[in-house]
PDB file of C-alpha atoms in Angstrom:
ATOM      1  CA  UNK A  70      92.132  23.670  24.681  1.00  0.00           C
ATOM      2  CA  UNK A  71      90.499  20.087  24.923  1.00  0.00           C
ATOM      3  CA  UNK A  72      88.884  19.959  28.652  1.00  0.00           C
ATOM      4  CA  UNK A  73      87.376  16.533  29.590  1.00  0.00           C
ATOM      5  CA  UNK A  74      87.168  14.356  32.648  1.00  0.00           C
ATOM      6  CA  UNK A  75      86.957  10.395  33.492  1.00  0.00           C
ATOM      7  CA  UNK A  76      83.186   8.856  32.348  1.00  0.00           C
ATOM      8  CA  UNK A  77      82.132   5.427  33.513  1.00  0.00           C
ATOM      9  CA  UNK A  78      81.210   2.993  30.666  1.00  0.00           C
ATOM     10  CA  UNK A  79      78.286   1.823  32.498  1.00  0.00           C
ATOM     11  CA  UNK A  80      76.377   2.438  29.722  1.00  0.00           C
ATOM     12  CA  UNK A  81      79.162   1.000  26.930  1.00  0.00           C
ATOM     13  CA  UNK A  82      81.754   2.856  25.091  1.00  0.00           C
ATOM     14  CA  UNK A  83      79.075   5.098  22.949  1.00  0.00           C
ATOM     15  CA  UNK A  84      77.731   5.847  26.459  1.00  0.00           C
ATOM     16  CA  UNK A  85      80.648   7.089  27.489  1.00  0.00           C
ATOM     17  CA  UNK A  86      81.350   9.061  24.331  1.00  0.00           C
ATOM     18  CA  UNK A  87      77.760  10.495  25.265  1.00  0.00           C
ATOM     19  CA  UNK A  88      77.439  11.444  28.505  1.00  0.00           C
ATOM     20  CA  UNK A  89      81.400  13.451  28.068  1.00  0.00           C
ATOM     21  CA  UNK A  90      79.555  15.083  25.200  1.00  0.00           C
ATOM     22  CA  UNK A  91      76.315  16.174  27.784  1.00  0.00           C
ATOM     23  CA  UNK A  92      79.133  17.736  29.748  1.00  0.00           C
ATOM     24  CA  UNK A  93      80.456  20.070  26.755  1.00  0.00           C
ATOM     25  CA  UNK A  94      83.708  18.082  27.171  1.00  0.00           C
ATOM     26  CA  UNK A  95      86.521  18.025  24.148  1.00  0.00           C
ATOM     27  CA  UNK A  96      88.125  14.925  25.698  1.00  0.00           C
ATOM     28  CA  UNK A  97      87.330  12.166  28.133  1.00  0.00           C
ATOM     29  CA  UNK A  98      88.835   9.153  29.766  1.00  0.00           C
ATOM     30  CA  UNK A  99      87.413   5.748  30.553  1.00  0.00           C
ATOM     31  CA  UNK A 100      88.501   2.722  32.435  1.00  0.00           C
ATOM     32  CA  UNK A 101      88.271  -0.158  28.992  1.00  0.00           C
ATOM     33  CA  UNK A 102      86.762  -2.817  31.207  1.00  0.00           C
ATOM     34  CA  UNK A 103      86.653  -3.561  35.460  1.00  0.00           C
ATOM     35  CA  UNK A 104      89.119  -1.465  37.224  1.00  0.00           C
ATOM     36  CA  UNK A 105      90.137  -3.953  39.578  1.00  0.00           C
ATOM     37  CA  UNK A 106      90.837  -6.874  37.497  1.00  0.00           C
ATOM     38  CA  UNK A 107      93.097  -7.678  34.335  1.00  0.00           C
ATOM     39  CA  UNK A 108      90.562 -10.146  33.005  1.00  0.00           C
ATOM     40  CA  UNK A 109      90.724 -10.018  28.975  1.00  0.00           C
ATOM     41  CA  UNK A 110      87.422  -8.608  28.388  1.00  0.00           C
ATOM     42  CA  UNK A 111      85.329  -9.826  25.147  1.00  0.00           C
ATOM     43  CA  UNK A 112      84.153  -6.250  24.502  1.00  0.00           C
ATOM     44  CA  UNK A 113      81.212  -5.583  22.258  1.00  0.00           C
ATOM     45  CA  UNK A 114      82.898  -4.423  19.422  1.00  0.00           C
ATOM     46  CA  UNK A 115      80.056  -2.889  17.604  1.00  0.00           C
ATOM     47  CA  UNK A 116      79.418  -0.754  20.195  1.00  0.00           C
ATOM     48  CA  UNK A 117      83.280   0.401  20.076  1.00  0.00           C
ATOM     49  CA  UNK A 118      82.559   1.278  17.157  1.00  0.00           C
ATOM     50  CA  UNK A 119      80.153   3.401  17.609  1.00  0.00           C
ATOM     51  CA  UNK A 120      81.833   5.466  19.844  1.00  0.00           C
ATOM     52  CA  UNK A 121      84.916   6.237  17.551  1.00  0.00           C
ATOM     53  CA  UNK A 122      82.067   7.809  15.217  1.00  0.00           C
ATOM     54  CA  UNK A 123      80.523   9.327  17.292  1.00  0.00           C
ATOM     55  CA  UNK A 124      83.547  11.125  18.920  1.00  0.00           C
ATOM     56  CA  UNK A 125      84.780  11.511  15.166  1.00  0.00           C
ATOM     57  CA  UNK A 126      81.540  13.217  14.155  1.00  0.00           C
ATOM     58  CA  UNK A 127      81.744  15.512  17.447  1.00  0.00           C
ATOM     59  CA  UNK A 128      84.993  16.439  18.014  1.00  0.00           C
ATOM     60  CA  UNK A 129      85.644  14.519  20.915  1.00  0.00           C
ATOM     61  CA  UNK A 130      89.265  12.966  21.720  1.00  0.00           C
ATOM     62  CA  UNK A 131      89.345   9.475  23.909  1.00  0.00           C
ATOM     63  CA  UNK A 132      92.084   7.645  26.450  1.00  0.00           C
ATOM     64  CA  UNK A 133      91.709   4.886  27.879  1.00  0.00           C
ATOM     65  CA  UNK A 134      93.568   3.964  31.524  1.00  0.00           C
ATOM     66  CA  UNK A 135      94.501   0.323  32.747  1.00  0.00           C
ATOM     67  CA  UNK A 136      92.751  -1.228  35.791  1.00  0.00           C
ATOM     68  CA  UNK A 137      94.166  -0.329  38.774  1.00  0.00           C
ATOM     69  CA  UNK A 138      96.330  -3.853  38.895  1.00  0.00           C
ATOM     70  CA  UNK A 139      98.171  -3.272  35.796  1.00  0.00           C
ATOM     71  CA  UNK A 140     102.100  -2.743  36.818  1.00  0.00           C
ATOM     72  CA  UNK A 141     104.685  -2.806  34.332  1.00  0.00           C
ATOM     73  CA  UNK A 142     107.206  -4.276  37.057  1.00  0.00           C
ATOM     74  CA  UNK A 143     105.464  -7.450  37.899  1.00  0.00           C
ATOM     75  CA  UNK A 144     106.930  -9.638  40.553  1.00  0.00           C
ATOM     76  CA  UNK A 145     106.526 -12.869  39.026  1.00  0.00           C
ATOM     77  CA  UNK A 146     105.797 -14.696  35.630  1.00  0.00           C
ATOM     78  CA  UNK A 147     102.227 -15.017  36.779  1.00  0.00           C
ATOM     79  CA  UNK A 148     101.399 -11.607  37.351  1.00  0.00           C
ATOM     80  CA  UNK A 149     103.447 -10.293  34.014  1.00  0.00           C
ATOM     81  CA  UNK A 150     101.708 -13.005  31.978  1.00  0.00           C
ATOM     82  CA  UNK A 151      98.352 -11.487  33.327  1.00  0.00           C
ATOM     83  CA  UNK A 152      99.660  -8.093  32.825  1.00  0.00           C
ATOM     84  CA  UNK A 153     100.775  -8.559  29.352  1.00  0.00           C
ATOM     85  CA  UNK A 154      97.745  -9.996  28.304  1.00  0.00           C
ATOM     86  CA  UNK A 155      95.383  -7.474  29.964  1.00  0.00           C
ATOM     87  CA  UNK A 156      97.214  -4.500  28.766  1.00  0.00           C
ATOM     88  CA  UNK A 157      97.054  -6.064  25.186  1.00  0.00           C
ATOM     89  CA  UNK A 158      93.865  -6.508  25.274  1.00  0.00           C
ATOM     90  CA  UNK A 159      93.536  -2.573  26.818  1.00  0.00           C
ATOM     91  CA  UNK A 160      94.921  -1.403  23.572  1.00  0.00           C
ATOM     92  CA  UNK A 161      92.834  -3.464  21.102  1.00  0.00           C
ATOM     93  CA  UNK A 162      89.588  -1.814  23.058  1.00  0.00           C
ATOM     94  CA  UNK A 163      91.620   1.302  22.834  1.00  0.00           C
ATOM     95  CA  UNK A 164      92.078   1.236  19.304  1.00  0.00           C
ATOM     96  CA  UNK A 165      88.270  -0.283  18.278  1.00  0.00           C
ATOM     97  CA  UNK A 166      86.792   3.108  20.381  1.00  0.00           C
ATOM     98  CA  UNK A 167      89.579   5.536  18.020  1.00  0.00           C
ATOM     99  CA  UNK A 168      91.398   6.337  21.319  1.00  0.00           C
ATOM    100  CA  UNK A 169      94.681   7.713  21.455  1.00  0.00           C
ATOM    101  CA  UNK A 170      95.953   5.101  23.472  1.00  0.00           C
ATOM    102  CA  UNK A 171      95.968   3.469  27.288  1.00  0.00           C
ATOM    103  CA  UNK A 172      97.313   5.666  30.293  1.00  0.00           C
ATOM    104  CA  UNK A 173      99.794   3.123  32.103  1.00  0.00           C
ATOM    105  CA  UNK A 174     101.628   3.879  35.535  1.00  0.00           C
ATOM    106  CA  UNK A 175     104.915   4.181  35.748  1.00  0.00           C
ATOM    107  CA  UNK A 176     106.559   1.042  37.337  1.00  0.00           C
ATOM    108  CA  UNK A 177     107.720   0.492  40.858  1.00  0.00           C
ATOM    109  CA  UNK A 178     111.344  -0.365  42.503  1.00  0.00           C
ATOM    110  CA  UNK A 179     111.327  -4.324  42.594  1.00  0.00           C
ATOM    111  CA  UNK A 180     115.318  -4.363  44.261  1.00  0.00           C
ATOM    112  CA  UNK A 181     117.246  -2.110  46.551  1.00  0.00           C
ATOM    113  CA  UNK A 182     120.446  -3.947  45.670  1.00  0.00           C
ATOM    114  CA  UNK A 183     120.021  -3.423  42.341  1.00  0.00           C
ATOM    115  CA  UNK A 184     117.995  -0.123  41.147  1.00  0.00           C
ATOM    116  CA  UNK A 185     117.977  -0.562  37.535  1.00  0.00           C
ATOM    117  CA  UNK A 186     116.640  -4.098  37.931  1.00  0.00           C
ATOM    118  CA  UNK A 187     113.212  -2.307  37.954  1.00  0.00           C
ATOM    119  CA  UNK A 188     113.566  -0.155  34.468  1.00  0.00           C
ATOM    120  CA  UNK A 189     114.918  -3.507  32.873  1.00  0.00           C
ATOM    121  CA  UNK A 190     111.699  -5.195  33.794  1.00  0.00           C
ATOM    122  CA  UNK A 191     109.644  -2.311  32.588  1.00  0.00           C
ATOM    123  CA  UNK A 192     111.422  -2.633  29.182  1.00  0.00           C
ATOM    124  CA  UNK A 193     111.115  -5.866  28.666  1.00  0.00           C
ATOM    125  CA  UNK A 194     107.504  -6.181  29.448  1.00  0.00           C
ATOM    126  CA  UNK A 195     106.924  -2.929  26.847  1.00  0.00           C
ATOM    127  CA  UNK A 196     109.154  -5.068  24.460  1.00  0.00           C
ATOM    128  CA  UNK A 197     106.571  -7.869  24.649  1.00  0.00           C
ATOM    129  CA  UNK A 198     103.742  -6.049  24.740  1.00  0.00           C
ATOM    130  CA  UNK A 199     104.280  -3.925  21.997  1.00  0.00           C
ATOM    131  CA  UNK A 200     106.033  -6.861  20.024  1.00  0.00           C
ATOM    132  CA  UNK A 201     102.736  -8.283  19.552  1.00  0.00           C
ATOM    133  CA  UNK A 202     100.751  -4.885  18.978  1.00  0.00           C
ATOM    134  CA  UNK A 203     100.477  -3.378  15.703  1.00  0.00           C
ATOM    135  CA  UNK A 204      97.509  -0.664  16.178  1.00  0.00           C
ATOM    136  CA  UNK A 205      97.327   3.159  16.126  1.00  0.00           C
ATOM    137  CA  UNK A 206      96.767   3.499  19.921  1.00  0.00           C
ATOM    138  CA  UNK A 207      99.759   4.043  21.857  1.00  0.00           C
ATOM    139  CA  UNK A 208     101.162   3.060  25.217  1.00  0.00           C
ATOM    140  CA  UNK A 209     100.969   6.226  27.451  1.00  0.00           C
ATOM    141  CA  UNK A 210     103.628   6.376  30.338  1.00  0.00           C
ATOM    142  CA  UNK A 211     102.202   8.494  33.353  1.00  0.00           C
ATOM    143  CA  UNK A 212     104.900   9.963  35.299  1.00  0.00           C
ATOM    144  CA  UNK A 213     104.607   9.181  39.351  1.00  0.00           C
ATOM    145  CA  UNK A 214     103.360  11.125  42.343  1.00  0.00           C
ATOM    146  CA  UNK A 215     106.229   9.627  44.785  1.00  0.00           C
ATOM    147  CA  UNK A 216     108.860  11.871  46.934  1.00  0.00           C
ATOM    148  CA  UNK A 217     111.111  13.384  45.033  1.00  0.00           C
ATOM    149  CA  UNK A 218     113.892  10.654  43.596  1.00  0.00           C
ATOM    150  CA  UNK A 219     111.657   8.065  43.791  1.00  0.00           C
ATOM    151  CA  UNK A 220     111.039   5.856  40.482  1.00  0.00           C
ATOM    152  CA  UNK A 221     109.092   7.635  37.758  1.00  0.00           C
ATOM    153  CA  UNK A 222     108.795  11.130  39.141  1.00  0.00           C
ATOM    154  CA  UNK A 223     111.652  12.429  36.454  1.00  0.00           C
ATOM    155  CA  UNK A 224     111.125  13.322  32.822  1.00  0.00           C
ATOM    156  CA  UNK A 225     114.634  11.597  32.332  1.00  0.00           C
ATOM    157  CA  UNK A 226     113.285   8.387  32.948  1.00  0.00           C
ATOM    158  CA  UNK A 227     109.953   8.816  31.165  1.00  0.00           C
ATOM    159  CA  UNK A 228     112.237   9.611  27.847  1.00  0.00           C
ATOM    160  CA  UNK A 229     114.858   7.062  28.843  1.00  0.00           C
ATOM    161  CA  UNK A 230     112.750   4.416  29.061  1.00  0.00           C
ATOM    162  CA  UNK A 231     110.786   5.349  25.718  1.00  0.00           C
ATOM    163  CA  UNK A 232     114.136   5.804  24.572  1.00  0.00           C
ATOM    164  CA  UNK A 233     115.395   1.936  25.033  1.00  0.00           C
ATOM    165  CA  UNK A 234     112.260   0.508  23.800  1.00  0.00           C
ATOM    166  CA  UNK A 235     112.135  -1.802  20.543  1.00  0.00           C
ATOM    167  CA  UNK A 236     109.330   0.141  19.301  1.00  0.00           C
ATOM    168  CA  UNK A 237     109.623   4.043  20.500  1.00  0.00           C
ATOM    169  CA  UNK A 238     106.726   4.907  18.206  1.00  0.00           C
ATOM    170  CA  UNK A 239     104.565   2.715  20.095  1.00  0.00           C
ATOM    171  CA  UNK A 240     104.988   4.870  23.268  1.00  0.00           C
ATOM    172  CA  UNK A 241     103.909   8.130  24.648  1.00  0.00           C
ATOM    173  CA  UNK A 242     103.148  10.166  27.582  1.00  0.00           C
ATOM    174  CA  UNK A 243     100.807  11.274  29.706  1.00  0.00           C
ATOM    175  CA  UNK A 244     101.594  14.209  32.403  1.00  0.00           C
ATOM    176  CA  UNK A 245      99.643  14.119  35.979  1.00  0.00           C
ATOM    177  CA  UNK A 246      99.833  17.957  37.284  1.00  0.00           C
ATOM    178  CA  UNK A 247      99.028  16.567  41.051  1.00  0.00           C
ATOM    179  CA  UNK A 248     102.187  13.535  40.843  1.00  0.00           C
ATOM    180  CA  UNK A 249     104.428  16.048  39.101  1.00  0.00           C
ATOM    181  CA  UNK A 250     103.698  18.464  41.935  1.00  0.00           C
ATOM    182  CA  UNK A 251     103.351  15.834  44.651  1.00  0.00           C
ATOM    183  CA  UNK A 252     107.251  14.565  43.252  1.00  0.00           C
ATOM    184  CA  UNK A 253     108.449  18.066  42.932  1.00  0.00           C
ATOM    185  CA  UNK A 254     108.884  18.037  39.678  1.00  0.00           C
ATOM    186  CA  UNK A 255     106.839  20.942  39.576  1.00  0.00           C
ATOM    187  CA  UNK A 256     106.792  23.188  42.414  1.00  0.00           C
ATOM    188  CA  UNK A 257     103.945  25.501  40.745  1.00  0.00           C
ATOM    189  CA  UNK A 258     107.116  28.267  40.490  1.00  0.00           C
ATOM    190  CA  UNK A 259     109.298  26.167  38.076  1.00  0.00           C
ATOM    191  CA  UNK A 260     107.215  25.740  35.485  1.00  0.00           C
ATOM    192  CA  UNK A 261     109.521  27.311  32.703  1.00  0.00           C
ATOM    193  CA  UNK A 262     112.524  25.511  33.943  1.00  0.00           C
ATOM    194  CA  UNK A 263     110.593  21.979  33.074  1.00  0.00           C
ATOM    195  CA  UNK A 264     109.090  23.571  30.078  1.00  0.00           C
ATOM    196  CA  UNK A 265     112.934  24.048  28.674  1.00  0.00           C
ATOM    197  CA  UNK A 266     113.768  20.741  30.047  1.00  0.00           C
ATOM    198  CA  UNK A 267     111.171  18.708  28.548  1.00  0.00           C
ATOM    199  CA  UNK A 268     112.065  20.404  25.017  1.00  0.00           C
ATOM    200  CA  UNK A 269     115.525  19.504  25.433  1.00  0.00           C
ATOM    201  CA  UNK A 270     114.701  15.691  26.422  1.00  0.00           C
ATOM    202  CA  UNK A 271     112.209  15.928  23.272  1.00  0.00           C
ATOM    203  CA  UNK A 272     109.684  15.015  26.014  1.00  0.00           C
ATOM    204  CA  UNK A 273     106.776  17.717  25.160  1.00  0.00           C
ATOM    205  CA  UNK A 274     107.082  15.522  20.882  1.00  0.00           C
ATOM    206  CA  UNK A 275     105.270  13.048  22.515  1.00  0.00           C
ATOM    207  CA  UNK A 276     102.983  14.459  25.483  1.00  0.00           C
ATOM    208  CA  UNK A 277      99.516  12.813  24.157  1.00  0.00           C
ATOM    209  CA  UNK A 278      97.782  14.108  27.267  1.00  0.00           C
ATOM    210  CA  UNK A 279      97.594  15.553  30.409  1.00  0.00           C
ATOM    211  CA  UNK A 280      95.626  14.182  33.778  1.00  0.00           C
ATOM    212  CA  UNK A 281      94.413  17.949  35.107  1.00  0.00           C
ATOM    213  CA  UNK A 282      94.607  17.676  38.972  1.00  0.00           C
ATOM    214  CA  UNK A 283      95.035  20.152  41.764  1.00  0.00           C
ATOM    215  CA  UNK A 284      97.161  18.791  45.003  1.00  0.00           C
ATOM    216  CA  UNK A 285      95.689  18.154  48.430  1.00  0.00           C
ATOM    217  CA  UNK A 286      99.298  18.807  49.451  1.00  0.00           C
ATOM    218  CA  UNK A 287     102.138  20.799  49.157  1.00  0.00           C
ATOM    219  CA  UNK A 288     104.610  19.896  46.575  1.00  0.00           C
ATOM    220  CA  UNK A 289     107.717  17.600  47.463  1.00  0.00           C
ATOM    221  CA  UNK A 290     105.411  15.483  49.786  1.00  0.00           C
ATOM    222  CA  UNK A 291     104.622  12.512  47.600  1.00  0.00           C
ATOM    223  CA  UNK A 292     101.152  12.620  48.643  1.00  0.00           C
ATOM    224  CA  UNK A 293      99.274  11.478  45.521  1.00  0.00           C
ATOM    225  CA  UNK A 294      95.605  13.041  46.498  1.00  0.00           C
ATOM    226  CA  UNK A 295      94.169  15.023  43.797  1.00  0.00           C
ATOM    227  CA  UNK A 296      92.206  18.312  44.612  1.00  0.00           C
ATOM    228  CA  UNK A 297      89.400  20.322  42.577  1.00  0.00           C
ATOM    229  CA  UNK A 298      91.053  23.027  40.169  1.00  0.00           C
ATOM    230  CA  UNK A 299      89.809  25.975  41.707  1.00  0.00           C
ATOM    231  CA  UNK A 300      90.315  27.019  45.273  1.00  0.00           C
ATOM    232  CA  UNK A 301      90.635  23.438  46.897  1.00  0.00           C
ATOM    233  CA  UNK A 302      94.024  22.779  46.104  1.00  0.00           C
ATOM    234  CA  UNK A 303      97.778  24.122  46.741  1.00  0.00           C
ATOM    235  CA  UNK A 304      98.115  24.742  42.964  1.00  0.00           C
ATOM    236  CA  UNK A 305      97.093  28.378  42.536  1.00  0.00           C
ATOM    237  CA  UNK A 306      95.021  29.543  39.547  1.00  0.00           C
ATOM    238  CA  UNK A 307      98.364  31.561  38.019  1.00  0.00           C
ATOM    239  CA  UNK A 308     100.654  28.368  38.383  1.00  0.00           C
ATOM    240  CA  UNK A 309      98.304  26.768  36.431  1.00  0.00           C
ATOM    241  CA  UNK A 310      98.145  29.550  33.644  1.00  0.00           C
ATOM    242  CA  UNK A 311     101.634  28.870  32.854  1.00  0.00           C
ATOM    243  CA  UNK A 312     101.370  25.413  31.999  1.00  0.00           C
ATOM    244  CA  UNK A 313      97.987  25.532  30.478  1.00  0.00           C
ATOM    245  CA  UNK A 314      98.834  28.737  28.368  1.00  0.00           C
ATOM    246  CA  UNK A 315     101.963  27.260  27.244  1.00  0.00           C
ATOM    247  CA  UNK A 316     102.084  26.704  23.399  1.00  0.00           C
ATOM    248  CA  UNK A 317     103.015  22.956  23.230  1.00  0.00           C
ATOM    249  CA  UNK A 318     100.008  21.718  25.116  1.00  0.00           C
ATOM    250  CA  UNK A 319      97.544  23.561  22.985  1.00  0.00           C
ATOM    251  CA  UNK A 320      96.596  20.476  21.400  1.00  0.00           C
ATOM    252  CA  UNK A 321      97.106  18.427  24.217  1.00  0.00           C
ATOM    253  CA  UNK A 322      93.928  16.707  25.888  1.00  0.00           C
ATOM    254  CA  UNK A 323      93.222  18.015  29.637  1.00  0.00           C
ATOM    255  CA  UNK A 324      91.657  15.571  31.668  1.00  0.00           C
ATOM    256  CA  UNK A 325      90.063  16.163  35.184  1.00  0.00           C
ATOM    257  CA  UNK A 326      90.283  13.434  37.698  1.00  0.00           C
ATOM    258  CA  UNK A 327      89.446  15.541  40.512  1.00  0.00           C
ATOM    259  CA  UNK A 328      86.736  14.575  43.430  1.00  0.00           C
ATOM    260  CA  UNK A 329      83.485  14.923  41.957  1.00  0.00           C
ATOM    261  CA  UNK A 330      81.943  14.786  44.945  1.00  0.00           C
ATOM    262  CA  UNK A 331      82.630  18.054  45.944  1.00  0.00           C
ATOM    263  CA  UNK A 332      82.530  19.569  42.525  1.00  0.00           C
ATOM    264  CA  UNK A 333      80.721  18.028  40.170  1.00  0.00           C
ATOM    265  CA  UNK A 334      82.747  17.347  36.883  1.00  0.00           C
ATOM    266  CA  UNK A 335      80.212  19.032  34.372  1.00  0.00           C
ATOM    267  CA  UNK A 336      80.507  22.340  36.532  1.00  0.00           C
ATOM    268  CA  UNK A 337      84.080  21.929  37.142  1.00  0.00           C
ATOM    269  CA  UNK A 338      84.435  21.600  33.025  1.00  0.00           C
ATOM    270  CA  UNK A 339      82.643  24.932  32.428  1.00  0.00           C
ATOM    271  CA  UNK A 340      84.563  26.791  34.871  1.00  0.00           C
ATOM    272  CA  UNK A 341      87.822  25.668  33.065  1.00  0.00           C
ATOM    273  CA  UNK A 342      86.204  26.830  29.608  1.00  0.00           C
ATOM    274  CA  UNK A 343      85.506  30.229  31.614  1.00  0.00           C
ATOM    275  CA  UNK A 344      88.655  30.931  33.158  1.00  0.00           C
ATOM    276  CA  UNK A 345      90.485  29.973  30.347  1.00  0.00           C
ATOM    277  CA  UNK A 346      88.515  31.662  27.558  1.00  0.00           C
ATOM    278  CA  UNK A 347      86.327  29.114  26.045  1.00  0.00           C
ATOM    279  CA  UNK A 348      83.022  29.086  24.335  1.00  0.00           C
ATOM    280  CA  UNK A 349      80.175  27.005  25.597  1.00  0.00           C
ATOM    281  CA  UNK A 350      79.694  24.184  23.541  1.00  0.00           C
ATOM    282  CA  UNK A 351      76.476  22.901  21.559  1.00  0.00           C
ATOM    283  CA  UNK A 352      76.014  18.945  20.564  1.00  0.00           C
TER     284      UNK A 352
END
């Protein structure tokens, strides 16, 4: 099991790579420039470098996530011009740090009159992007925290989607525990019955990694507010040992984004290596 969190690059890429490793993380996850703009960023690209050798040397798996603005169903050819280019430039960062690829939200319903206008949109912008992307990090589709049959919350239209790209091979996933319960997607009891599911939409093939959140609230709510692991959350410890002892997801990155505040990430990592059986780590 590869338990990480979300690091700041305050202090670069390496930085990043660094201060995950001070925390006896396996994986972390960074923000690849400001998380409230889609600027193209000029990154220093000896420093990325640095960091996919470091993580190399120590064992360490990388994501990045897109700012906060990034939406695959822009509303006009401004904002998907902006989008396009930011996210491009998300993945070339990506890539130069040796991460698996860019965490990207599921898009949002742009028409009542006309509900599949919004996954048209969504696959045409991937076309773009990825027409002009030829590098080893991937597009990672997150699936949604919204009430249940609301836009994204489905593994149907995660593999869909992937599905009626140009380039499939170019896309992955990434599963949020909190949206999936939050959606009802998983109720915390149900956990086989998405399991099977997910193997018969050849969803779990490409699961690159998994955003480890409890839920503030109970499931079918679409309340998206994410809750420490243990004890803070409605996600009970034995819900969560069915999906994390599940075979599939053994060599699937688990990455907190949970309120520090209360508990800070480095103790929050240990107690995951604890409960689930893992040795304390030496860099």
């Amino acid at each position: 099991m590869k338990f990480g969190c979300h690091v700041s690059i305050r202090e670069g890429y390496l930085g990043a790579a660094r201060q995950a490793a001070t925390m006896n993380a396996l994986a972390f996850q960074y923000f690849p420039k400001n998380p409230r703009s889609l600027s193209v960023k000029a990154f220093n690209q000896d420093d990325a470098a640095l960091c996919k050798d470091f993580c190399k040397k120590n064992n360490l798996t990388s994501v990045a996530h897109t700012p906060y603005p990034t939406s695959l169903t822009p509303r006009d050819n401004r904002k998907r011009k902006e989008v396009m280019q930011s996210l491009v430039n998300d993945l070339e960062i990506a890539n130069a740090c040796g991460s698996i690829g860019v965490v990207v939200h599921f898009g949002k319903i742009i028409s009542l009159d006309d509900p599949l206008a919004s996954y048209r949109l969504m696959i045409d912008v991937l076309n773009e992007i990825l027409r002009k992307w030829h590098g080893d990090s991937k597009i990672l589709l997150e699936n949604t925290g919204g009430k249940p049959g609301t836009m994204g919350t489905t593994l149907e239209e995660l593999v869909q989607v992937r599905n009626l790209c140009e380039h499939p091979e170019q896309i992955g996933f990434c599963l949020d525990t909190c949206h999936a319960f939050a959606s009802g997607l998983w109720d915390g009891d149900n956990w086989e019955a998405v399991l099977e599911k997910g193997q018969a939409l050849n969803y779990f093939s490409h699961l690159k990694v998994i955003h480890f959140n409890n839920s503030k609230y109970n499931t079918g709510l679409g309340k998206d507010r994410h809750a420490n692991i243990f004890d803070h959350g409605y996600i009970t410890e034995s819900q969560f040992d069915q999906l994390v002892q599940t075979p599939e997801l053994k060599d699937i990155p688990f990455i907190l984004e949970t309120p520090k505040e209360e508990i800070p990430h480095q103790v929050e990592i240990r107690q995951l290596q604890e409960r689930w059986g893992l040795p304390t780590l030496t860099y």
